PDB file of C-alpha atoms in Angstrom:
ATOM      1  CA  MET A   1     -16.868   6.671  10.507  1.00 76.00           C
ATOM      2  CA  THR A   2     -15.858   5.612   6.987  1.00 86.00           C
ATOM      3  CA  ASP A   3     -13.422   8.535   6.831  1.00 89.00           C
ATOM      4  CA  GLU A   4     -11.918   7.471  10.153  1.00 90.00           C
ATOM      5  CA  VAL A   5     -11.431   3.889   8.935  1.00 87.00           C
ATOM      6  CA  ARG A   6      -9.885   5.138   5.694  1.00 85.00           C
ATOM      7  CA  ALA A   7      -7.507   7.412   7.642  1.00 89.00           C
ATOM      8  CA  ALA A   8      -6.545   4.575   9.992  1.00 87.00           C
ATOM      9  CA  MET A   9      -5.892   2.302   7.003  1.00 86.00           C
ATOM     10  CA  SER A  10      -3.656   4.975   5.447  1.00 88.00           C
ATOM     11  CA  GLU A  11      -1.740   5.260   8.718  1.00 89.00           C
ATOM     12  CA  LEU A  12      -1.305   1.484   8.881  1.00 87.00           C
ATOM     13  CA  LEU A  13      -0.087   1.258   5.277  1.00 86.00           C
ATOM     14  CA  ALA A  14       2.320   4.158   5.825  1.00 88.00           C
ATOM     15  CA  ALA A  15       3.705   2.499   8.967  1.00 86.00           C
ATOM     16  CA  GLU A  16       4.197  -0.735   7.011  1.00 83.00           C
ATOM     17  CA  ARG A  17       6.053   1.144   4.234  1.00 82.00           C
ATOM     18  CA  ARG A  18       8.296   2.816   6.822  1.00 85.00           C
ATOM     19  CA  LEU A  19       8.993  -0.564   8.406  1.00 80.00           C
ATOM     20  CA  ARG A  20       9.937  -2.069   5.037  1.00 75.00           C
ATOM     21  CA  GLY A  21      12.278   0.849   4.359  1.00 73.00           C
ATOM     22  CA  ARG A  22      14.111   0.588   7.670  1.00 71.00           C
ATOM     23  CA  ASP A  23      17.519  -1.005   7.559  1.00 66.00           C
ATOM     24  CA  PRO A  24      18.744  -2.937  10.569  1.00 62.00           C
ATOM     25  CA  HIS A  25      20.916  -0.824  12.838  1.00 56.00           C
ATOM     26  CA  ARG A  26      23.188  -3.570  14.143  1.00 61.00           C
ATOM     27  CA  PRO A  27      25.381  -5.857  12.053  1.00 59.00           C
ATOM     28  CA  GLY A  28      23.763  -9.264  11.780  1.00 65.00           C
ATOM     29  CA  ASP A  29      20.223  -7.941  12.307  1.00 79.00           C
ATOM     30  CA  LEU A  30      17.625  -8.701   9.683  1.00 86.00           C
ATOM     31  CA  SER A  31      15.518  -6.094   7.918  1.00 86.00           C
ATOM     32  CA  ALA A  32      11.732  -6.355   7.990  1.00 85.00           C
ATOM     33  CA  THR A  33      11.795  -7.341   4.306  1.00 87.00           C
ATOM     34  CA  GLN A  34      14.285 -10.140   4.986  1.00 90.00           C
ATOM     35  CA  VAL A  35      12.193 -11.405   7.894  1.00 90.00           C
ATOM     36  CA  ARG A  36       9.042 -11.362   5.764  1.00 87.00           C
ATOM     37  CA  ALA A  37      10.778 -13.360   3.028  1.00 90.00           C
ATOM     38  CA  LEU A  38      12.243 -15.830   5.533  1.00 92.00           C
ATOM     39  CA  PHE A  39       8.842 -16.359   7.156  1.00 91.00           C
ATOM     40  CA  GLN A  40       7.509 -17.201   3.689  1.00 87.00           C
ATOM     41  CA  LEU A  41      10.349 -19.661   3.176  1.00 87.00           C
ATOM     42  CA  GLU A  42       9.719 -21.218   6.576  1.00 88.00           C
ATOM     43  CA  ARG A  43       5.964 -21.590   5.932  1.00 84.00           C
ATOM     44  CA  GLY A  44       6.470 -23.481   2.692  1.00 77.00           C
ATOM     45  CA  GLU A  45       8.892 -26.048   1.462  1.00 78.00           C
ATOM     46  CA  ALA A  46      12.338 -25.211   0.162  1.00 82.00           C
ATOM     47  CA  CYS A  47      11.922 -23.510  -3.204  1.00 88.00           C
ATOM     48  CA  THR A  48      13.672 -21.546  -5.927  1.00 90.00           C
ATOM     49  CA  ALA A  49      14.555 -17.886  -5.494  1.00 90.00           C
ATOM     50  CA  GLY A  50      11.879 -17.006  -8.070  1.00 91.00           C
ATOM     51  CA  GLU A  51       9.175 -18.880  -6.158  1.00 90.00           C
ATOM     52  CA  LEU A  52      10.255 -17.228  -2.921  1.00 90.00           C
ATOM     53  CA  ALA A  53      10.207 -13.794  -4.589  1.00 92.00           C
ATOM     54  CA  LYS A  54       6.571 -14.397  -5.593  1.00 91.00           C
ATOM     55  CA  ARG A  55       5.612 -15.573  -2.091  1.00 88.00           C
ATOM     56  CA  ALA A  56       7.282 -12.547  -0.480  1.00 87.00           C
ATOM     57  CA  ASP A  57       6.048 -10.092  -3.142  1.00 87.00           C
ATOM     58  CA  LEU A  58       9.571  -9.027  -4.142  1.00 89.00           C
ATOM     59  CA  SER A  59      11.306  -8.734  -7.487  1.00 92.00           C
ATOM     60  CA  PRO A  60      13.534 -11.660  -8.475  1.00 90.00           C
ATOM     61  CA  ALA A  61      16.569  -9.327  -8.608  1.00 91.00           C
ATOM     62  CA  SER A  62      15.883  -8.044  -5.080  1.00 90.00           C
ATOM     63  CA  MET A  63      15.424 -11.598  -3.862  1.00 92.00           C
ATOM     64  CA  THR A  64      18.719 -12.747  -5.383  1.00 92.00           C
ATOM     65  CA  ALA A  65      20.629  -9.896  -3.721  1.00 91.00           C
ATOM     66  CA  MET A  66      18.877 -10.592  -0.429  1.00 92.00           C
ATOM     67  CA  LEU A  67      19.666 -14.307  -0.622  1.00 94.00           C
ATOM     68  CA  ASP A  68      23.332 -13.505  -1.276  1.00 94.00           C
ATOM     69  CA  GLN A  69      23.437 -11.584   2.027  1.00 91.00           C
ATOM     70  CA  LEU A  70      21.455 -14.218   3.922  1.00 94.00           C
ATOM     71  CA  GLU A  71      23.637 -17.016   2.599  1.00 94.00           C
ATOM     72  CA  GLN A  72      26.790 -15.146   3.659  1.00 93.00           C
ATOM     73  CA  GLY A  73      25.232 -14.793   7.109  1.00 91.00           C
ATOM     74  CA  GLY A  74      24.567 -18.539   7.321  1.00 94.00           C
ATOM     75  CA  ILE A  75      20.783 -18.076   7.456  1.00 94.00           C
ATOM     76  CA  VAL A  76      19.900 -19.750   4.152  1.00 95.00           C
ATOM     77  CA  GLU A  77      21.632 -22.179   1.872  1.00 94.00           C
ATOM     78  CA  ARG A  78      21.273 -22.812  -1.839  1.00 93.00           C
ATOM     79  CA  HIS A  79      21.824 -26.095  -3.592  1.00 91.00           C
ATOM     80  CA  ARG A  80      21.005 -27.683  -6.932  1.00 89.00           C
ATOM     81  CA  SER A  81      17.717 -29.536  -7.110  1.00 81.00           C
ATOM     82  CA  GLU A  82      18.080 -33.294  -7.263  1.00 83.00           C
ATOM     83  CA  LYS A  83      14.993 -33.476  -9.494  1.00 81.00           C
ATOM     84  CA  ASP A  84      16.051 -30.750 -11.919  1.00 81.00           C
ATOM     85  CA  ARG A  85      19.746 -29.774 -11.811  1.00 80.00           C
ATOM     86  CA  ARG A  86      18.926 -26.479 -13.586  1.00 84.00           C
ATOM     87  CA  GLN A  87      17.099 -25.256 -10.494  1.00 85.00           C
ATOM     88  CA  VAL A  88      18.742 -23.839  -7.393  1.00 87.00           C
ATOM     89  CA  ILE A  89      16.742 -24.528  -4.231  1.00 91.00           C
ATOM     90  CA  VAL A  90      16.768 -22.197  -1.231  1.00 93.00           C
ATOM     91  CA  SER A  91      16.269 -23.510   2.295  1.00 92.00           C
ATOM     92  CA  LEU A  92      16.740 -22.273   5.835  1.00 94.00           C
ATOM     93  CA  THR A  93      19.760 -23.423   7.799  1.00 94.00           C
ATOM     94  CA  ASP A  94      19.436 -24.539  11.414  1.00 94.00           C
ATOM     95  CA  ALA A  95      20.710 -21.100  12.413  1.00 94.00           C
ATOM     96  CA  GLY A  96      18.050 -19.528  10.185  1.00 93.00           C
ATOM     97  CA  HIS A  97      15.319 -21.531  11.914  1.00 93.00           C
ATOM     98  CA  GLU A  98      16.636 -20.419  15.313  1.00 94.00           C
ATOM     99  CA  ILE A  99      16.782 -16.756  14.305  1.00 93.00           C
ATOM    100  CA  LEU A 100      13.238 -16.875  12.946  1.00 92.00           C
ATOM    101  CA  ALA A 101      11.928 -18.635  16.064  1.00 93.00           C
ATOM    102  CA  ALA A 102      13.410 -15.876  18.227  1.00 93.00           C
ATOM    103  CA  ARG A 103      12.037 -13.156  15.934  1.00 91.00           C
ATOM    104  CA  ARG A 104       8.592 -14.789  15.883  1.00 92.00           C
ATOM    105  CA  ALA A 105       8.540 -15.035  19.696  1.00 95.00           C
ATOM    106  CA  HIS A 106       9.423 -11.338  19.961  1.00 93.00           C
ATOM    107  CA  ILE A 107       6.770 -10.296  17.424  1.00 92.00           C
ATOM    108  CA  GLU A 108       4.091 -12.446  19.057  1.00 95.00           C
ATOM    109  CA  ALA A 109       4.903 -11.097  22.529  1.00 97.00           C
ATOM    110  CA  ARG A 110       4.727  -7.480  21.327  1.00 96.00           C
ATOM    111  CA  THR A 111       1.506  -8.183  19.430  1.00 95.00           C
ATOM    112  CA  ARG A 112      -0.125  -9.758  22.487  1.00 96.00           C
ATOM    113  CA  GLU A 113       1.001  -6.807  24.588  1.00 97.00           C
ATOM    114  CA  VAL A 114      -0.396  -4.196  22.188  1.00 96.00           C
ATOM    115  CA  LEU A 115      -3.684  -6.043  21.580  1.00 96.00           C
ATOM    116  CA  SER A 116      -4.289  -7.062  25.205  1.00 96.00           C
ATOM    117  CA  VAL A 117      -6.330  -3.911  25.845  1.00 97.00           C
ATOM    118  CA  TYR A 118      -9.005  -5.020  23.344  1.00 96.00           C
ATOM    119  CA  SER A 119     -11.799  -7.518  23.889  1.00 97.00           C
ATOM    120  CA  ASP A 120     -12.183 -10.614  21.740  1.00 95.00           C
ATOM    121  CA  HIS A 121     -15.245  -8.995  20.174  1.00 96.00           C
ATOM    122  CA  GLU A 122     -13.247  -5.874  19.227  1.00 96.00           C
ATOM    123  CA  LEU A 123     -10.423  -7.956  17.767  1.00 95.00           C
ATOM    124  CA  GLU A 124     -12.884 -10.060  15.753  1.00 95.00           C
ATOM    125  CA  ALA A 125     -14.468  -6.884  14.355  1.00 95.00           C
ATOM    126  CA  ALA A 126     -11.041  -5.431  13.544  1.00 93.00           C
ATOM    127  CA  SER A 127     -10.075  -8.636  11.726  1.00 94.00           C
ATOM    128  CA  LYS A 128     -13.217  -8.500   9.607  1.00 94.00           C
ATOM    129  CA  VAL A 129     -12.622  -4.851   8.729  1.00 92.00           C
ATOM    130  CA  MET A 130      -8.977  -5.483   7.781  1.00 91.00           C
ATOM    131  CA  ARG A 131      -9.927  -8.421   5.563  1.00 93.00           C
ATOM    132  CA  SER A 132     -12.613  -6.333   3.875  1.00 92.00           C
ATOM    133  CA  LEU A 133     -10.097  -3.566   3.247  1.00 90.00           C
ATOM    134  CA  ALA A 134      -7.569  -6.062   1.877  1.00 89.00           C
ATOM    135  CA  GLY A 135     -10.229  -7.276  -0.535  1.00 91.00           C
ATOM    136  CA  LEU A 136     -10.972  -3.678  -1.504  1.00 88.00           C
ATOM    137  CA  LEU A 137      -7.297  -3.001  -2.266  1.00 87.00           C
ATOM    138  CA  ASP A 138      -6.949  -6.261  -4.198  1.00 86.00           C
ATOM    139  CA  GLY A 139      -9.974  -5.282  -6.287  1.00 89.00           C
ATOM    140  CA  PHE A 140      -8.589  -1.901  -7.396  1.00 88.00           C
ATOM    141  CA  GLY A 141      -7.110  -1.847 -10.864  1.00 73.00           C
ATOM    142  CA  ARG A 142      -8.855  -4.960 -12.102  1.00 72.00           C
TER     143      ARG A 142
END
């Protein structure tokens, strides 16, 4: 069974890598990486691009390029910090909040649909296994 869990984890990680590599097909759509970063911005307070890059696990250069695109699309805005004028703060626009709310609703609906065939007990066990595997991965290389 350990081999089966390891294989399933590899499949999940590969699917996540493919998702991150997919570009949106329609103009104005957001990539999975952009959505992940925006969800991190939404969960916390407005912050600098560097702080957001850390939260979203992206390089600062990638984050800056991404924010340029998102700002042009009216999804985020950048402004000088009132506390420290050297810092540029990133925040979601009203349009950005609306786009994320729609994306979240879609993701949650699809997740409920896919997981509806499993019992609460099965989902609880799956959650425990995934957290254990996350801890395993975090422990490698230390």
